[in-house]
PDB file of C-alpha atoms in Angstrom:
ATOM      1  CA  UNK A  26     111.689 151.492  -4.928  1.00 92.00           C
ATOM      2  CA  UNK A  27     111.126 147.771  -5.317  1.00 97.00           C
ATOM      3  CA  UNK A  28     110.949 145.792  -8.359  1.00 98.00           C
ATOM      4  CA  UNK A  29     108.295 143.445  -8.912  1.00 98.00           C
ATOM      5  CA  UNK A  30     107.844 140.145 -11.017  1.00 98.00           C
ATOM      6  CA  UNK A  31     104.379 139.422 -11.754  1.00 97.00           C
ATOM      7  CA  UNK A  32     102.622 136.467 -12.611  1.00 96.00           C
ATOM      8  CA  UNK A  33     102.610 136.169 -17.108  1.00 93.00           C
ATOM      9  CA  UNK A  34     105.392 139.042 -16.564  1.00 98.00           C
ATOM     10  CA  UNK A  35     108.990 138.931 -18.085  1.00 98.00           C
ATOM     11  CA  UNK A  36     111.701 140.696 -17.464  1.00 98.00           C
ATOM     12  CA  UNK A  37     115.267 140.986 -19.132  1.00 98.00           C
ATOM     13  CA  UNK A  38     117.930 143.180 -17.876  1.00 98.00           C
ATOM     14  CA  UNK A  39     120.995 143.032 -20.098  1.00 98.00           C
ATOM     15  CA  UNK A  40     123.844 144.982 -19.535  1.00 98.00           C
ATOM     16  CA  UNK A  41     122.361 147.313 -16.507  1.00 98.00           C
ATOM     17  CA  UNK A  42     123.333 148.577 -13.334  1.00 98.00           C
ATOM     18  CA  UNK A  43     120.794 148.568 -10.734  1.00 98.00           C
ATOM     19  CA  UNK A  44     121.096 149.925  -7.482  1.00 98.00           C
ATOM     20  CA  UNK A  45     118.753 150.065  -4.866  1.00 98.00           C
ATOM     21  CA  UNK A  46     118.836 152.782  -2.417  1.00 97.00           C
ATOM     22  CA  UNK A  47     117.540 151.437   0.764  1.00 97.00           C
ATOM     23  CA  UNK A  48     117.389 154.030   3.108  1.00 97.00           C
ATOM     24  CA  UNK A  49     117.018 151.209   5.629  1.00 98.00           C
ATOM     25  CA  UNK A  50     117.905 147.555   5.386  1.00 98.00           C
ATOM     26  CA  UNK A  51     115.293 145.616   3.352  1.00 98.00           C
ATOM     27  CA  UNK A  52     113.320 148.645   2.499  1.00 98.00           C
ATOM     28  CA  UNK A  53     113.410 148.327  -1.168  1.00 98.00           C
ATOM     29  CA  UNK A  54     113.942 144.307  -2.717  1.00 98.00           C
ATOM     30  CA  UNK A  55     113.299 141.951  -5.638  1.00 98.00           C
ATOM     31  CA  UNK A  56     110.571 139.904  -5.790  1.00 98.00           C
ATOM     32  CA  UNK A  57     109.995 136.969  -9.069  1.00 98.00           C
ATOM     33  CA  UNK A  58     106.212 135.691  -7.749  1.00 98.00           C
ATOM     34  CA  UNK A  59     104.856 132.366  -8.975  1.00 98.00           C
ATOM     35  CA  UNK A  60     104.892 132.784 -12.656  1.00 98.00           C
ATOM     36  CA  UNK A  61     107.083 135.810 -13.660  1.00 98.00           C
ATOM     37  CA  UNK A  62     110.389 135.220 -15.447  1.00 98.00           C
ATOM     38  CA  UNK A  63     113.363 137.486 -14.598  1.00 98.00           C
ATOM     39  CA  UNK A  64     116.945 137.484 -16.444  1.00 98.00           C
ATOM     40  CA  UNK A  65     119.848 138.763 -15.189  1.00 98.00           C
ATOM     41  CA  UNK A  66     122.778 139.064 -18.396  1.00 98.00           C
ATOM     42  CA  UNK A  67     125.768 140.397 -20.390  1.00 98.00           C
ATOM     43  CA  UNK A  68     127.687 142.321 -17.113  1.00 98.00           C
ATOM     44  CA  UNK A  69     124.446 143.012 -15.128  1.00 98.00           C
ATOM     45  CA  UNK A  70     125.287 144.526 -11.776  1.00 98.00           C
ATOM     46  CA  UNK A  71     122.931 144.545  -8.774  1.00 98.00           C
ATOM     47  CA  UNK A  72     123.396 146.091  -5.728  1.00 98.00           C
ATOM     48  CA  UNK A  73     123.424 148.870  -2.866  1.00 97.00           C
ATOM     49  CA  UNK A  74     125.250 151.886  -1.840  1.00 96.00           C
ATOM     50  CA  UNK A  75     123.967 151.798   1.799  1.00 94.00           C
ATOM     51  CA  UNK A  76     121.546 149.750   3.755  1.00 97.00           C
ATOM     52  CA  UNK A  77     121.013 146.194   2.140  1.00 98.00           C
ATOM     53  CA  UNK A  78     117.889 144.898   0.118  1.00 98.00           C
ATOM     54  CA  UNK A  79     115.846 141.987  -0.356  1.00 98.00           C
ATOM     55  CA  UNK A  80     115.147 139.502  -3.171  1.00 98.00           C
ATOM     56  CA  UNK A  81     113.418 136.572  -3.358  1.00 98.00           C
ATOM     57  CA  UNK A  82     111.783 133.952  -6.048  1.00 98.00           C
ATOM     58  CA  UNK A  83     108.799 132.676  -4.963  1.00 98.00           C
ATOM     59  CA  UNK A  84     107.510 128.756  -6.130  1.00 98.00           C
ATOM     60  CA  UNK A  85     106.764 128.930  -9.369  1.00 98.00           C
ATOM     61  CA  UNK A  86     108.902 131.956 -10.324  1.00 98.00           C
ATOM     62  CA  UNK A  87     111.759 132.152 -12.883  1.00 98.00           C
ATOM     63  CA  UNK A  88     114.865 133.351 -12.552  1.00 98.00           C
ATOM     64  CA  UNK A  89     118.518 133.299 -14.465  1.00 98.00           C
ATOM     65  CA  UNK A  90     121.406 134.861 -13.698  1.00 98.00           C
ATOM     66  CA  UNK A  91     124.867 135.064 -16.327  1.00 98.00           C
ATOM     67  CA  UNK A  92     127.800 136.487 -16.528  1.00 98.00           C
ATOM     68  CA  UNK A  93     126.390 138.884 -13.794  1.00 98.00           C
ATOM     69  CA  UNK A  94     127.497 140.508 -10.591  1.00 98.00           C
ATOM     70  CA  UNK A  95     124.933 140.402  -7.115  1.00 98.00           C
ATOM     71  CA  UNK A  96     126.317 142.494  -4.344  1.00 98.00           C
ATOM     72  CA  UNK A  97     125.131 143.910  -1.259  1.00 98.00           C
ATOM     73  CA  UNK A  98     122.040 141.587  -0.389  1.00 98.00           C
ATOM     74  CA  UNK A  99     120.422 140.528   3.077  1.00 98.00           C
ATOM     75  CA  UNK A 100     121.112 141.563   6.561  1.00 98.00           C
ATOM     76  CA  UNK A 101     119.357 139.188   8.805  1.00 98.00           C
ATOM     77  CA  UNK A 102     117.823 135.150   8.809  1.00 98.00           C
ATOM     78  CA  UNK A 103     114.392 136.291   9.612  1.00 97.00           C
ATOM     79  CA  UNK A 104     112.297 133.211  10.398  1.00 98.00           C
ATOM     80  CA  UNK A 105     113.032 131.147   7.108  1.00 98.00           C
ATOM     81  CA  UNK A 106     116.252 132.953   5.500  1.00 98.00           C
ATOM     82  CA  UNK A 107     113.715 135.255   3.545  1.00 98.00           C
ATOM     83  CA  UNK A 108     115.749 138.398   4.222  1.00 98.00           C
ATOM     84  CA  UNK A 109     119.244 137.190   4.304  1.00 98.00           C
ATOM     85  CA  UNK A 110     120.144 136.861   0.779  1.00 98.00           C
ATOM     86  CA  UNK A 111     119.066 136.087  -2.383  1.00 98.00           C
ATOM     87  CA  UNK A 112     115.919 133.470  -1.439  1.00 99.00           C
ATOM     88  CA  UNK A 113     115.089 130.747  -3.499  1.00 99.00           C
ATOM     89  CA  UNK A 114     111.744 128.935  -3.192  1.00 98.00           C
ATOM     90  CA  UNK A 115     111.578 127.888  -7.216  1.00 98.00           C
ATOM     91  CA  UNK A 116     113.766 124.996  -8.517  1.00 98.00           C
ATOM     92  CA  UNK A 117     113.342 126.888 -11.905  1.00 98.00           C
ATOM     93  CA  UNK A 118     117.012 128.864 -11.294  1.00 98.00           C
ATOM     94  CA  UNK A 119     120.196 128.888 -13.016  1.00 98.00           C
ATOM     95  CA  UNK A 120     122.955 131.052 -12.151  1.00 99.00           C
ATOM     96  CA  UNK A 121     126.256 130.834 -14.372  1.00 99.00           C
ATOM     97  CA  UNK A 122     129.171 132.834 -14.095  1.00 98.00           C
ATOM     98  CA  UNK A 123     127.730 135.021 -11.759  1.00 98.00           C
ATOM     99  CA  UNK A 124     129.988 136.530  -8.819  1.00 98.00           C
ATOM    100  CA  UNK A 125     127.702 137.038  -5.431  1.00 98.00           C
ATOM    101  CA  UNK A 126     129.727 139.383  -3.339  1.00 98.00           C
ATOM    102  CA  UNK A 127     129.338 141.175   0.308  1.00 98.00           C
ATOM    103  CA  UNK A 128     126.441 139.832   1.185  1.00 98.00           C
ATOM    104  CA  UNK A 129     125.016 138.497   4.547  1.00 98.00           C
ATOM    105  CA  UNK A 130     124.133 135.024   2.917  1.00 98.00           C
ATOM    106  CA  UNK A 131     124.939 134.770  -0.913  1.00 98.00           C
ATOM    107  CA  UNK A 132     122.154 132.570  -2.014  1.00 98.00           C
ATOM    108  CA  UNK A 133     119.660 130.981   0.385  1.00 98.00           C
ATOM    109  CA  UNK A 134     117.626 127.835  -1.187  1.00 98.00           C
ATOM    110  CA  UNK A 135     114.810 126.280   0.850  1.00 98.00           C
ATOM    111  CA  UNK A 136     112.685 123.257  -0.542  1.00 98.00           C
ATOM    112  CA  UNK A 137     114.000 123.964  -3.945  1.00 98.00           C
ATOM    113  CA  UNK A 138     117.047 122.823  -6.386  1.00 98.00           C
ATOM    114  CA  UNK A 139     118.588 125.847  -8.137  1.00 98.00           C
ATOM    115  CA  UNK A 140     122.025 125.146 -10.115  1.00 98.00           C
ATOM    116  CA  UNK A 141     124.789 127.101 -10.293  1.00 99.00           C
ATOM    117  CA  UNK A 142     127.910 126.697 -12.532  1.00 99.00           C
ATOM    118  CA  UNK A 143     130.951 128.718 -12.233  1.00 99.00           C
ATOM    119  CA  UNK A 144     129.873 130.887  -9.844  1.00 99.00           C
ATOM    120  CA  UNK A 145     131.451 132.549  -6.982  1.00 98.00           C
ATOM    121  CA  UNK A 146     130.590 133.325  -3.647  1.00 98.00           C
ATOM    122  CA  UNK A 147     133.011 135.618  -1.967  1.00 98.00           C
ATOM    123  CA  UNK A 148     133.536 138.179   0.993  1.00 98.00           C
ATOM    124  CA  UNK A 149     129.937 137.040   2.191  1.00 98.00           C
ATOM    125  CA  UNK A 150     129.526 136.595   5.734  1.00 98.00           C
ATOM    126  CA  UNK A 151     128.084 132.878   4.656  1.00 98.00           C
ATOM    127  CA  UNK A 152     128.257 131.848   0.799  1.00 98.00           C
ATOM    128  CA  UNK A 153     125.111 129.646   0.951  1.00 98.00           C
ATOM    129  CA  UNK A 154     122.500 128.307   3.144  1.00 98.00           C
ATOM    130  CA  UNK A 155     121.262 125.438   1.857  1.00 98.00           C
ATOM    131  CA  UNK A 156     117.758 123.919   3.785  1.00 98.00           C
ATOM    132  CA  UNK A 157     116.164 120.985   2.635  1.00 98.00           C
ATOM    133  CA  UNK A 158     117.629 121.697  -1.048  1.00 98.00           C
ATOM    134  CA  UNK A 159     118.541 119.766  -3.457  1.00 98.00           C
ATOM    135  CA  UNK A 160     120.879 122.476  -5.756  1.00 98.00           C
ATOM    136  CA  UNK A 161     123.909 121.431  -7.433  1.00 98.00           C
ATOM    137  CA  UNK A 162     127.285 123.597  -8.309  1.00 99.00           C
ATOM    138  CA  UNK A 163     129.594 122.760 -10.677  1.00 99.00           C
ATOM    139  CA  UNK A 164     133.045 124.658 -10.927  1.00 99.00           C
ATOM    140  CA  UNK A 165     131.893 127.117  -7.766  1.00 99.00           C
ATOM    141  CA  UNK A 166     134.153 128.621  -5.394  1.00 98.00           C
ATOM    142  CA  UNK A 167     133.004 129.653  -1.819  1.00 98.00           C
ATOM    143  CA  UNK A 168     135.843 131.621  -0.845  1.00 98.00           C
ATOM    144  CA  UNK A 169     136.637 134.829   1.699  1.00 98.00           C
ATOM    145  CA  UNK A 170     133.347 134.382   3.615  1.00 98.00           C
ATOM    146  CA  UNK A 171     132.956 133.154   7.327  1.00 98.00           C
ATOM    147  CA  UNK A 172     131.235 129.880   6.496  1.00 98.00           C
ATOM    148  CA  UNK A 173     131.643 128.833   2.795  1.00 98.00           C
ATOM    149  CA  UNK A 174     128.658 126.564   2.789  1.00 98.00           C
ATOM    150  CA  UNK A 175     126.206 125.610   5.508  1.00 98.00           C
ATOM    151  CA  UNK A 176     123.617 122.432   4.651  1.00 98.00           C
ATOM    152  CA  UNK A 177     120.788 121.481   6.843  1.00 98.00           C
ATOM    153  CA  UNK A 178     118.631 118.178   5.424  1.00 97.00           C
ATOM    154  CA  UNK A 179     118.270 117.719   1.805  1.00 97.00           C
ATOM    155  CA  UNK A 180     120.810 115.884  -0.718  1.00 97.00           C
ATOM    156  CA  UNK A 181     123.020 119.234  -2.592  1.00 98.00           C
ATOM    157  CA  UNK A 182     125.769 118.035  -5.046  1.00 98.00           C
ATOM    158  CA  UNK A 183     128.897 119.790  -5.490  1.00 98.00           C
ATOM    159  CA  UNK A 184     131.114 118.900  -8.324  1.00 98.00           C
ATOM    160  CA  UNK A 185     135.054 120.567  -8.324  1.00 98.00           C
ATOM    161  CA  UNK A 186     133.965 123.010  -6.552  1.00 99.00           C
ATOM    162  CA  UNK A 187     136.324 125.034  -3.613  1.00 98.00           C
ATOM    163  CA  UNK A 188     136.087 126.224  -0.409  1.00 98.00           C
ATOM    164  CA  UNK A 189     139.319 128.122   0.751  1.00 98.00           C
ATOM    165  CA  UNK A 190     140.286 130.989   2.779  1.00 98.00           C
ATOM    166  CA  UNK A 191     137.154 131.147   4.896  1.00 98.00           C
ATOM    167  CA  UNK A 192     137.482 132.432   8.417  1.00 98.00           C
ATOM    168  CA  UNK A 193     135.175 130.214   9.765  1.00 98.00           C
ATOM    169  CA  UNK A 194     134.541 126.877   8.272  1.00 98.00           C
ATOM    170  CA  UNK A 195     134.620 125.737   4.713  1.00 98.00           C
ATOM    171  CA  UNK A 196     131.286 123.754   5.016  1.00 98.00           C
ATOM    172  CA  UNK A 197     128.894 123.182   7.954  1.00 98.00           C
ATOM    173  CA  UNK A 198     126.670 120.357   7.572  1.00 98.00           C
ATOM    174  CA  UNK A 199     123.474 118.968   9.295  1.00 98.00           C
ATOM    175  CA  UNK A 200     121.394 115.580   8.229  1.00 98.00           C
ATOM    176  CA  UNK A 201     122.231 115.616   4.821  1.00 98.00           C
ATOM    177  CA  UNK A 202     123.639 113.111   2.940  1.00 97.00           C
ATOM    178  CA  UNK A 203     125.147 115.482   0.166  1.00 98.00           C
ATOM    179  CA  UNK A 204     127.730 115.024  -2.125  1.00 98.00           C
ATOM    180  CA  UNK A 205     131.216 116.437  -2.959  1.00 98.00           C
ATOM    181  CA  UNK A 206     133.318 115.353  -6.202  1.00 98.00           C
ATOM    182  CA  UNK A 207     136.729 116.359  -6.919  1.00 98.00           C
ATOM    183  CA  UNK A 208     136.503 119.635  -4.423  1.00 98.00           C
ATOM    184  CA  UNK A 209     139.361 121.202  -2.824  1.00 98.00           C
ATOM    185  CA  UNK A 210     138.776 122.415   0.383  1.00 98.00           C
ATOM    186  CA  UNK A 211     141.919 124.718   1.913  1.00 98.00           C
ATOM    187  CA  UNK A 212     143.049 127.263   4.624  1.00 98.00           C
ATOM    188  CA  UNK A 213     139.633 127.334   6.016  1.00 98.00           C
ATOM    189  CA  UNK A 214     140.612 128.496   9.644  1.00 98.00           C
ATOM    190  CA  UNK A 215     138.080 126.864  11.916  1.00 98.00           C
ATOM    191  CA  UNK A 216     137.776 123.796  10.186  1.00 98.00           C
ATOM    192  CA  UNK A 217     137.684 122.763   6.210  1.00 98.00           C
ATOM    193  CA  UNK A 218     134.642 120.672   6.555  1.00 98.00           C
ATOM    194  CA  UNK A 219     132.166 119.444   9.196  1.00 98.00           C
ATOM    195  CA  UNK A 220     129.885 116.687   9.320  1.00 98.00           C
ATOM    196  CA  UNK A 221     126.327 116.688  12.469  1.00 98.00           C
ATOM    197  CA  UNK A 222     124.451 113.400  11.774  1.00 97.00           C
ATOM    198  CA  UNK A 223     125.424 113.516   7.996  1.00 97.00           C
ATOM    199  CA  UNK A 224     126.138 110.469   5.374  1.00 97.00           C
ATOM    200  CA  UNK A 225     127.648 112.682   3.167  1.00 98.00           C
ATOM    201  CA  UNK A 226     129.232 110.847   0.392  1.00 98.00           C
ATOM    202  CA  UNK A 227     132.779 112.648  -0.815  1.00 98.00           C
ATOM    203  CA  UNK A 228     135.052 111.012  -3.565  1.00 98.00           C
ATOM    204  CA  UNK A 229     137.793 112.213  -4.979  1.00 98.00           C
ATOM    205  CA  UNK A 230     138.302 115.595  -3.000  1.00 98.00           C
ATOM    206  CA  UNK A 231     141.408 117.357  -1.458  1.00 98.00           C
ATOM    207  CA  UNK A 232     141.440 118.568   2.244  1.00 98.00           C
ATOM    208  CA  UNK A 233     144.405 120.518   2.951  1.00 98.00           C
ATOM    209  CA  UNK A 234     145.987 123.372   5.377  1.00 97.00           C
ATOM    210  CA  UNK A 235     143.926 123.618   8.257  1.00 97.00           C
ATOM    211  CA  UNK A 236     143.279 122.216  11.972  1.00 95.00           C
ATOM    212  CA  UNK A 237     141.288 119.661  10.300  1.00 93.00           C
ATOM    213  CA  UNK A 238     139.873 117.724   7.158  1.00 97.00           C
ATOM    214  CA  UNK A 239     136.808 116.554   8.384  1.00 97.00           C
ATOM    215  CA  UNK A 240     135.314 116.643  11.605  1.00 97.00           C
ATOM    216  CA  UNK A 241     132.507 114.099  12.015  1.00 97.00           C
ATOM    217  CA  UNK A 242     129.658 113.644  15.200  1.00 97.00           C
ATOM    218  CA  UNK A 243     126.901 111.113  14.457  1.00 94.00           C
ATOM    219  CA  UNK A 244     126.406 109.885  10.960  1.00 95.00           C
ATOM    220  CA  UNK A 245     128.388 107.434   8.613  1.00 96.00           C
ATOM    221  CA  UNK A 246     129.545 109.749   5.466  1.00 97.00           C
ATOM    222  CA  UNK A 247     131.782 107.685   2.537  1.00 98.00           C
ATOM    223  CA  UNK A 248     135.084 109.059   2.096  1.00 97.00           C
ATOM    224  CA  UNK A 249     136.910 107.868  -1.043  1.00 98.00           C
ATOM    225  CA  UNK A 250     139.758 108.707  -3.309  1.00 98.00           C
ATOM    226  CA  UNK A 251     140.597 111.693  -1.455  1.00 98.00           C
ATOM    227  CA  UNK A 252     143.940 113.242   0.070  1.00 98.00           C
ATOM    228  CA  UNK A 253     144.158 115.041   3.413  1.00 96.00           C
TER     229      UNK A 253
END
């Protein structure tokens, strides 16, 4: 069935495996509404045997994720990215150590700025959607997915974080001036990073083993310090 935060409620799951047993995509999801607090902790495990579910935070809801495995989650964009990963529409979101695997997006963030440190997004078909967000990662790898990252408006910062061994690109951006510090960005087979009408600002980074570094239409990004 589906699990529901309420408003004033709190939930901590510590050490549990939870699996929901869609019998069709998005039949059974998570859902933190405006209010409710969820935790996520100590070797948590989420996921699916079969068809994929839902979750989503809703403004105002609370949610943190450690040391924590997410697996299994979204199947489609819908009309806003609500049922393609784990949503995000609350800023109030931390997610450390946590491993986000086989997914269709790992994490999608609209209008919101979730962190994330030392996390990893892998063997999703893309790591993160990022829309009009402001989220940072520190220490993150986006790694074994189609796209590692893709970033449409909004100012995300990413701090030595990596994005190698995608098949598609490593990061796909659109108008938005984000930032990258001290990434590496490798054997990412379509491309390691490209920039649509972006003044992206990256200092410091590594772009390395693939047809290109950076690919740039439109926009004036800042490129400094780094090696290609």
């Amino acid at each position: 069935g589906n699990l529901i935060v309420s408003a004033n409620g709190n939930l901590d799951l510590s050490g549990v495996m939870l699996i929901l047993n869609c019998p069709g995509q998005g039949a059974y999801g998570i859902t933190v509404q405006s209010g409710g607090e969820l935790t996520v902790r100590s070797a948590s495990n989420i996921t699916s045997p079969g068809p994929e579910y839902k979750f989503q935070v809703l403004g105002g809801g609370k949610l943190t994720v450690t040391d924590s495995v997410l697996k299994e989650c979204g199947y489609s964009w819908g009309a806003l990215g609500e049922t393609a990963g784990i949503y995000i529409l609350s800023s109030n979101c931390n997610f450390t150590g946590v491993r986000v695997l086989n997914c269709y997006y790992g994490v999608v963030a609209r209008d919101s700025a979730p962190s994330f440190t030392d996390c990893r997004f892998e063997g999703d078909v893309y790591g993160v959607g990022l829309v009009n967000s402001t989220a940072s990662f520190t220490r993150c790898g986006f790694n074994y997915d189609s796209n590692g990252a893709n970033v449409e408006k909004g100012g995300p910062s990413f701090d030595n974080c990596t994005f190698a061994s995608n098949t598609g690109f490593g990061m796909l951006v659109y108008n938005s001036p984000f930032t990258a510090t001290k990434c590496d960005f490798a054997l990412n087979s379509a491309g390691n990073c490209v920039l649509m009408n972006s003044d992206a600002t990256l200092s410091s980074s590594t772009f390395r083993d693939s047809i290109y570094g950076i690919y740039v239409s439109q926009g004036a990004p800042k490129i400094s310090g780094s090696t290609f």
